[in-house]
mmCIF file of C-alpha atoms in Angstrom:
data_model
loop_
_atom_site.group_PDB
_atom_site.id
_atom_site.type_symbol
_atom_site.label_atom_id
_atom_site.label_comp_id
_atom_site.label_asym_id
_atom_site.label_seq_id
_atom_site.Cartn_x
_atom_site.Cartn_y
_atom_site.Cartn_z
ATOM 1 C CA UNK Q 1 -92.403 47.317 5.046
ATOM 2 C CA UNK Q 2 -90.174 49.889 3.355
ATOM 3 C CA UNK Q 3 -91.924 52.897 1.905
ATOM 4 C CA UNK Q 4 -91.299 54.714 -1.337
ATOM 5 C CA UNK Q 5 -87.767 56.021 -1.420
ATOM 6 C CA UNK Q 6 -86.367 58.757 -3.597
ATOM 7 C CA UNK Q 7 -82.804 59.757 -4.293
ATOM 8 C CA UNK Q 8 -81.333 62.305 -4.057
ATOM 9 C CA UNK Q 9 -83.335 64.354 -1.587
ATOM 10 C CA UNK Q 10 -81.838 67.559 -2.953
ATOM 11 C CA UNK Q 11 -80.058 68.431 -6.169
ATOM 12 C CA UNK Q 12 -78.587 71.764 -7.203
ATOM 13 C CA UNK Q 13 -77.404 71.994 -10.799
ATOM 14 C CA UNK Q 14 -76.673 74.648 -13.371
ATOM 15 C CA UNK Q 15 -78.785 75.323 -16.382
ATOM 16 C CA UNK Q 16 -77.826 73.000 -19.212
ATOM 17 C CA UNK Q 17 -76.655 70.176 -16.974
ATOM 18 C CA UNK Q 18 -78.244 66.756 -16.658
ATOM 19 C CA UNK Q 19 -79.892 65.351 -13.561
ATOM 20 C CA UNK Q 20 -81.278 61.889 -12.903
ATOM 21 C CA UNK Q 21 -83.786 61.255 -10.146
ATOM 22 C CA UNK Q 22 -84.469 57.793 -8.827
ATOM 23 C CA UNK Q 23 -87.527 56.276 -7.214
ATOM 24 C CA UNK Q 24 -87.882 52.893 -5.544
ATOM 25 C CA UNK Q 25 -91.552 52.046 -5.088
ATOM 26 C CA UNK Q 26 -93.033 49.790 -2.454
ATOM 27 C CA UNK Q 27 -92.243 46.204 -3.371
ATOM 28 C CA UNK Q 28 -95.058 44.624 -5.337
ATOM 29 C CA UNK Q 29 -96.672 47.887 -6.417
ATOM 30 C CA UNK Q 30 -97.317 47.788 -10.141
ATOM 31 C CA UNK Q 31 -98.288 51.452 -10.420
ATOM 32 C CA UNK Q 32 -95.591 54.106 -10.238
ATOM 33 C CA UNK Q 33 -96.258 57.827 -10.703
ATOM 34 C CA UNK Q 34 -94.142 60.931 -11.023
ATOM 35 C CA UNK Q 35 -95.510 64.295 -9.923
ATOM 36 C CA UNK Q 36 -93.934 67.730 -9.668
ATOM 37 C CA UNK Q 37 -94.716 70.724 -7.522
ATOM 38 C CA UNK Q 38 -93.434 74.143 -8.412
ATOM 39 C CA UNK Q 39 -93.550 76.482 -5.399
ATOM 40 C CA UNK Q 40 -97.014 77.824 -4.735
ATOM 41 C CA UNK Q 41 -98.632 75.842 -7.499
ATOM 42 C CA UNK Q 42 -100.524 72.595 -7.748
ATOM 43 C CA UNK Q 43 -98.964 69.164 -7.624
ATOM 44 C CA UNK Q 44 -98.854 68.349 -11.283
ATOM 45 C CA UNK Q 45 -98.994 64.857 -12.746
ATOM 46 C CA UNK Q 46 -96.104 63.900 -15.013
ATOM 47 C CA UNK Q 47 -96.545 60.244 -15.866
ATOM 48 C CA UNK Q 48 -97.781 56.840 -14.783
ATOM 49 C CA UNK Q 49 -96.137 53.439 -15.205
ATOM 50 C CA UNK Q 50 -97.899 50.115 -14.896
ATOM 51 C CA UNK Q 51 -95.061 47.711 -14.325
ATOM 52 C CA UNK Q 52 -92.531 48.657 -17.022
ATOM 53 C CA UNK Q 53 -95.035 50.214 -19.441
ATOM 54 C CA UNK Q 54 -95.918 53.888 -19.669
ATOM 55 C CA UNK Q 55 -99.650 54.005 -19.086
ATOM 56 C CA UNK Q 56 -99.943 57.767 -19.353
ATOM 57 C CA UNK Q 57 -97.206 60.307 -20.031
ATOM 58 C CA UNK Q 58 -99.485 63.200 -20.920
ATOM 59 C CA UNK Q 59 -98.056 65.355 -18.144
ATOM 60 C CA UNK Q 60 -94.450 65.282 -19.292
ATOM 61 C CA UNK Q 61 -93.526 68.910 -20.102
ATOM 62 C CA UNK Q 62 -91.331 68.275 -23.135
ATOM 63 C CA UNK Q 63 -88.757 65.923 -24.613
ATOM 64 C CA UNK Q 64 -86.081 67.071 -22.175
ATOM 65 C CA UNK Q 65 -87.719 64.750 -19.665
ATOM 66 C CA UNK Q 66 -87.188 61.001 -19.971
ATOM 67 C CA UNK Q 67 -88.633 58.453 -17.567
ATOM 68 C CA UNK Q 68 -87.790 54.782 -17.467
ATOM 69 C CA UNK Q 69 -88.798 51.816 -15.380
ATOM 70 C CA UNK Q 70 -86.704 48.915 -16.512
ATOM 71 C CA UNK Q 71 -87.921 45.555 -15.257
ATOM 72 C CA UNK Q 72 -90.913 47.135 -13.593
ATOM 73 C CA UNK Q 73 -89.066 47.898 -10.377
ATOM 74 C CA UNK Q 74 -87.361 51.222 -9.708
ATOM 75 C CA UNK Q 75 -87.810 54.212 -11.984
ATOM 76 C CA UNK Q 76 -85.570 57.050 -13.094
ATOM 77 C CA UNK Q 77 -86.517 60.496 -14.340
ATOM 78 C CA UNK Q 78 -83.821 62.273 -16.306
ATOM 79 C CA UNK Q 79 -83.865 65.930 -17.210
ATOM 80 C CA UNK Q 80 -81.473 66.840 -20.005
ATOM 81 C CA UNK Q 81 -80.627 69.658 -20.440
ATOM 82 C CA UNK Q 82 -82.128 71.238 -17.334
ATOM 83 C CA UNK Q 83 -83.750 74.673 -17.566
ATOM 84 C CA UNK Q 84 -84.561 77.174 -14.816
ATOM 85 C CA UNK Q 85 -88.281 76.392 -14.973
ATOM 86 C CA UNK Q 86 -87.587 72.753 -14.128
ATOM 87 C CA UNK Q 87 -86.919 73.703 -10.506
ATOM 88 C CA UNK Q 88 -89.370 72.250 -8.021
ATOM 89 C CA UNK Q 89 -90.049 69.203 -5.900
ATOM 90 C CA UNK Q 90 -90.385 65.941 -7.795
ATOM 91 C CA UNK Q 91 -92.503 63.350 -6.047
ATOM 92 C CA UNK Q 92 -92.746 59.678 -6.801
ATOM 93 C CA UNK Q 93 -95.685 57.590 -5.666
ATOM 94 C CA UNK Q 94 -96.688 53.974 -5.989
ATOM 95 C CA UNK Q 95 -99.889 52.010 -5.585
ATOM 96 C CA UNK Q 96 -101.450 48.659 -6.192
ATOM 97 C CA UNK Q 97 -104.721 48.017 -7.962
ATOM 98 C CA UNK Q 98 -106.863 49.870 -10.468
ATOM 99 C CA UNK Q 99 -109.393 52.690 -10.443
ATOM 100 C CA UNK Q 100 -107.344 55.339 -8.653
ATOM 101 C CA UNK Q 101 -106.314 53.576 -5.451
ATOM 102 C CA UNK Q 102 -104.593 55.534 -2.706
ATOM 103 C CA UNK Q 103 -101.032 56.529 -3.385
ATOM 104 C CA UNK Q 104 -97.956 56.079 -1.230
ATOM 105 C CA UNK Q 105 -95.533 58.950 -1.722
ATOM 106 C CA UNK Q 106 -91.812 59.327 -1.325
ATOM 107 C CA UNK Q 107 -90.347 62.386 0.379
ATOM 108 C CA UNK Q 108 -89.505 64.002 -2.920
ATOM 109 C CA UNK Q 109 -86.427 65.395 -4.608
ATOM 110 C CA UNK Q 110 -85.952 69.152 -4.342
ATOM 111 C CA UNK Q 111 -84.398 70.206 -7.659
ATOM 112 C CA UNK Q 112 -82.875 73.650 -7.999
ATOM 113 C CA UNK Q 113 -81.655 74.737 -11.419
ATOM 114 C CA UNK Q 114 -79.454 77.826 -11.250
ATOM 115 C CA UNK C 1 -106.587 70.537 -16.716
ATOM 116 C CA UNK C 2 -106.625 71.300 -13.027
ATOM 117 C CA UNK C 3 -109.259 69.311 -11.202
ATOM 118 C CA UNK C 4 -109.336 69.761 -7.443
ATOM 119 C CA UNK C 5 -109.057 73.261 -6.055
ATOM 120 C CA UNK C 6 -108.818 73.785 -2.304
ATOM 121 C CA UNK C 7 -110.200 76.684 -0.317
ATOM 122 C CA UNK C 8 -108.985 78.534 1.663
ATOM 123 C CA UNK C 9 -105.361 78.731 0.536
ATOM 124 C CA UNK C 10 -104.265 79.246 4.133
ATOM 125 C CA UNK C 11 -105.939 78.764 7.493
ATOM 126 C CA UNK C 12 -104.669 79.712 10.929
ATOM 127 C CA UNK C 13 -106.396 78.462 14.091
ATOM 128 C CA UNK C 14 -105.743 77.728 17.758
ATOM 129 C CA UNK C 15 -105.312 74.270 19.228
ATOM 130 C CA UNK C 16 -108.634 72.725 20.101
ATOM 131 C CA UNK C 17 -110.546 74.531 17.368
ATOM 132 C CA UNK C 18 -111.988 72.792 14.332
ATOM 133 C CA UNK C 19 -110.531 73.294 10.862
ATOM 134 C CA UNK C 20 -112.586 73.044 7.694
ATOM 135 C CA UNK C 21 -111.118 72.912 4.215
ATOM 136 C CA UNK C 22 -113.053 72.744 0.986
ATOM 137 C CA UNK C 23 -112.333 71.262 -2.398
ATOM 138 C CA UNK C 24 -114.117 71.899 -5.664
ATOM 139 C CA UNK C 25 -113.685 69.942 -8.858
ATOM 140 C CA UNK C 26 -114.949 70.097 -12.409
ATOM 141 C CA UNK C 27 -115.764 66.691 -13.870
ATOM 142 C CA UNK C 28 -117.386 63.430 -12.789
ATOM 143 C CA UNK C 29 -115.178 61.483 -10.436
ATOM 144 C CA UNK C 30 -114.496 57.904 -9.428
ATOM 145 C CA UNK C 31 -113.322 58.890 -5.972
ATOM 146 C CA UNK C 32 -111.905 61.828 -4.052
ATOM 147 C CA UNK C 33 -108.984 61.586 -1.669
ATOM 148 C CA UNK C 34 -107.401 63.869 0.902
ATOM 149 C CA UNK C 35 -103.676 63.944 1.604
ATOM 150 C CA UNK C 36 -101.508 65.732 4.133
ATOM 151 C CA UNK C 37 -97.984 66.987 3.591
ATOM 152 C CA UNK C 38 -95.746 68.010 6.436
ATOM 153 C CA UNK C 39 -92.962 70.392 5.507
ATOM 154 C CA UNK C 40 -90.167 68.613 3.652
ATOM 155 C CA UNK C 41 -91.948 65.292 3.644
ATOM 156 C CA UNK C 42 -94.004 63.318 1.158
ATOM 157 C CA UNK C 43 -97.759 63.308 0.986
ATOM 158 C CA UNK C 44 -99.610 60.969 3.299
ATOM 159 C CA UNK C 45 -102.999 59.553 2.407
ATOM 160 C CA UNK C 46 -105.711 60.498 4.907
ATOM 161 C CA UNK C 47 -109.027 59.314 3.570
ATOM 162 C CA UNK C 48 -110.776 58.187 0.389
ATOM 163 C CA UNK C 49 -114.436 58.765 -0.360
ATOM 164 C CA UNK C 50 -116.125 57.119 -3.300
ATOM 165 C CA UNK C 51 -118.506 58.896 -5.634
ATOM 166 C CA UNK C 52 -121.496 57.001 -4.207
ATOM 167 C CA UNK C 53 -120.654 57.965 -0.612
ATOM 168 C CA UNK C 54 -121.725 61.209 1.061
ATOM 169 C CA UNK C 55 -119.780 61.195 4.313
ATOM 170 C CA UNK C 56 -116.893 59.344 5.845
ATOM 171 C CA UNK C 57 -115.111 59.469 9.202
ATOM 172 C CA UNK C 58 -111.647 58.493 10.306
ATOM 173 C CA UNK C 59 -110.632 59.428 13.843
ATOM 174 C CA UNK C 60 -110.796 63.224 14.091
ATOM 175 C CA UNK C 61 -111.367 63.559 10.345
ATOM 176 C CA UNK C 62 -114.727 63.933 8.673
ATOM 177 C CA UNK C 63 -115.059 64.161 4.912
ATOM 178 C CA UNK C 64 -118.198 65.010 3.001
ATOM 179 C CA UNK C 65 -118.825 64.748 -0.710
ATOM 180 C CA UNK C 66 -121.540 66.513 -2.691
ATOM 181 C CA UNK C 67 -121.389 65.288 -6.267
ATOM 182 C CA UNK C 68 -124.226 67.595 -7.348
ATOM 183 C CA UNK C 69 -122.108 70.594 -6.344
ATOM 184 C CA UNK C 70 -118.849 68.907 -7.261
ATOM 185 C CA UNK C 71 -117.392 69.718 -3.884
ATOM 186 C CA UNK C 72 -115.930 68.078 -0.806
ATOM 187 C CA UNK C 73 -114.982 69.264 2.642
ATOM 188 C CA UNK C 74 -112.460 68.013 5.170
ATOM 189 C CA UNK C 75 -113.146 68.736 8.829
ATOM 190 C CA UNK C 76 -110.465 68.220 11.441
ATOM 191 C CA UNK C 77 -111.947 68.350 14.923
ATOM 192 C CA UNK C 78 -110.117 69.355 18.097
ATOM 193 C CA UNK C 79 -107.023 70.353 16.150
ATOM 194 C CA UNK C 80 -103.503 69.897 17.504
ATOM 195 C CA UNK C 81 -100.236 71.651 16.727
ATOM 196 C CA UNK C 82 -99.146 68.431 15.006
ATOM 197 C CA UNK C 83 -101.939 68.926 12.451
ATOM 198 C CA UNK C 84 -99.959 71.846 11.012
ATOM 199 C CA UNK C 85 -99.378 70.849 7.395
ATOM 200 C CA UNK C 86 -100.604 71.367 3.853
ATOM 201 C CA UNK C 87 -103.740 69.490 2.897
ATOM 202 C CA UNK C 88 -104.547 68.453 -0.656
ATOM 203 C CA UNK C 89 -107.585 66.971 -2.267
ATOM 204 C CA UNK C 90 -107.103 64.694 -5.239
ATOM 205 C CA UNK C 91 -109.641 63.443 -7.720
ATOM 206 C CA UNK C 92 -109.753 60.709 -10.315
ATOM 207 C CA UNK C 93 -112.021 61.098 -13.325
ATOM 208 C CA UNK C 94 -114.503 58.289 -13.786
ATOM 209 C CA UNK C 95 -112.773 55.290 -15.306
ATOM 210 C CA UNK C 96 -109.363 56.869 -15.013
ATOM 211 C CA UNK C 97 -106.543 55.776 -12.768
ATOM 212 C CA UNK C 98 -104.521 58.953 -12.303
ATOM 213 C CA UNK C 99 -105.116 61.363 -9.441
ATOM 214 C CA UNK C 100 -105.179 65.104 -10.064
ATOM 215 C CA UNK C 101 -104.173 67.351 -7.172
ATOM 216 C CA UNK C 102 -104.916 70.950 -6.344
ATOM 217 C CA UNK C 103 -102.725 73.671 -4.818
ATOM 218 C CA UNK C 104 -103.547 72.694 -1.258
ATOM 219 C CA UNK C 105 -104.558 74.474 1.933
ATOM 220 C CA UNK C 106 -101.826 75.425 4.396
ATOM 221 C CA UNK C 107 -103.091 74.848 7.920
ATOM 222 C CA UNK C 108 -101.314 76.399 10.886
ATOM 223 C CA UNK C 109 -102.411 75.281 14.342
ATOM 224 C CA UNK C 110 -100.972 77.407 17.131
ATOM 225 C CA UNK C 111 -100.534 76.066 20.677
#
């Protein structure tokens, strides 16, 4: 069974540019989550999809971040325009079931905004 | 708001020793989970303990949960160099489906 895959693994962009991160969850997992970790800080929740619907997007920092999950399969997270403080590791995770089941994580995308 | 908070921030031990990490949280929880992250990799689920459970074992791992103190501990017995990683606790508020993570504990196990 394939795990959660994320692309790209690394991205280096300049301030003001646009970056799109992609996440392919485990097949059949309705729940898809985006998290971010800035160096030395906690892993912070960004948002949660159930199938194609946004269940909770309370963690999204601002309107420069746009997440989509068309058709309830893969998801994209776009940052436009990127700022220096957006640098960090973006993790995607998927799960099946309700009531906080265990999460399966991808390896993350290391984003560096210069 | 931040929920789980691990302690210590870093721990360095020798192979064969036991490692204990603690997690404190603030609100009522549905369950508490521990994850491990090896450098450059994603988080891997280790163990889940429900709010009505007090202790759980999985191989060399032992997790305890004290809901009255809002705290949990993860014990790794007979540690190995391969246990070197960051360990995170994650909590889900009662009735809520999103996990909240802390900053993690960096464990270094020296041969």
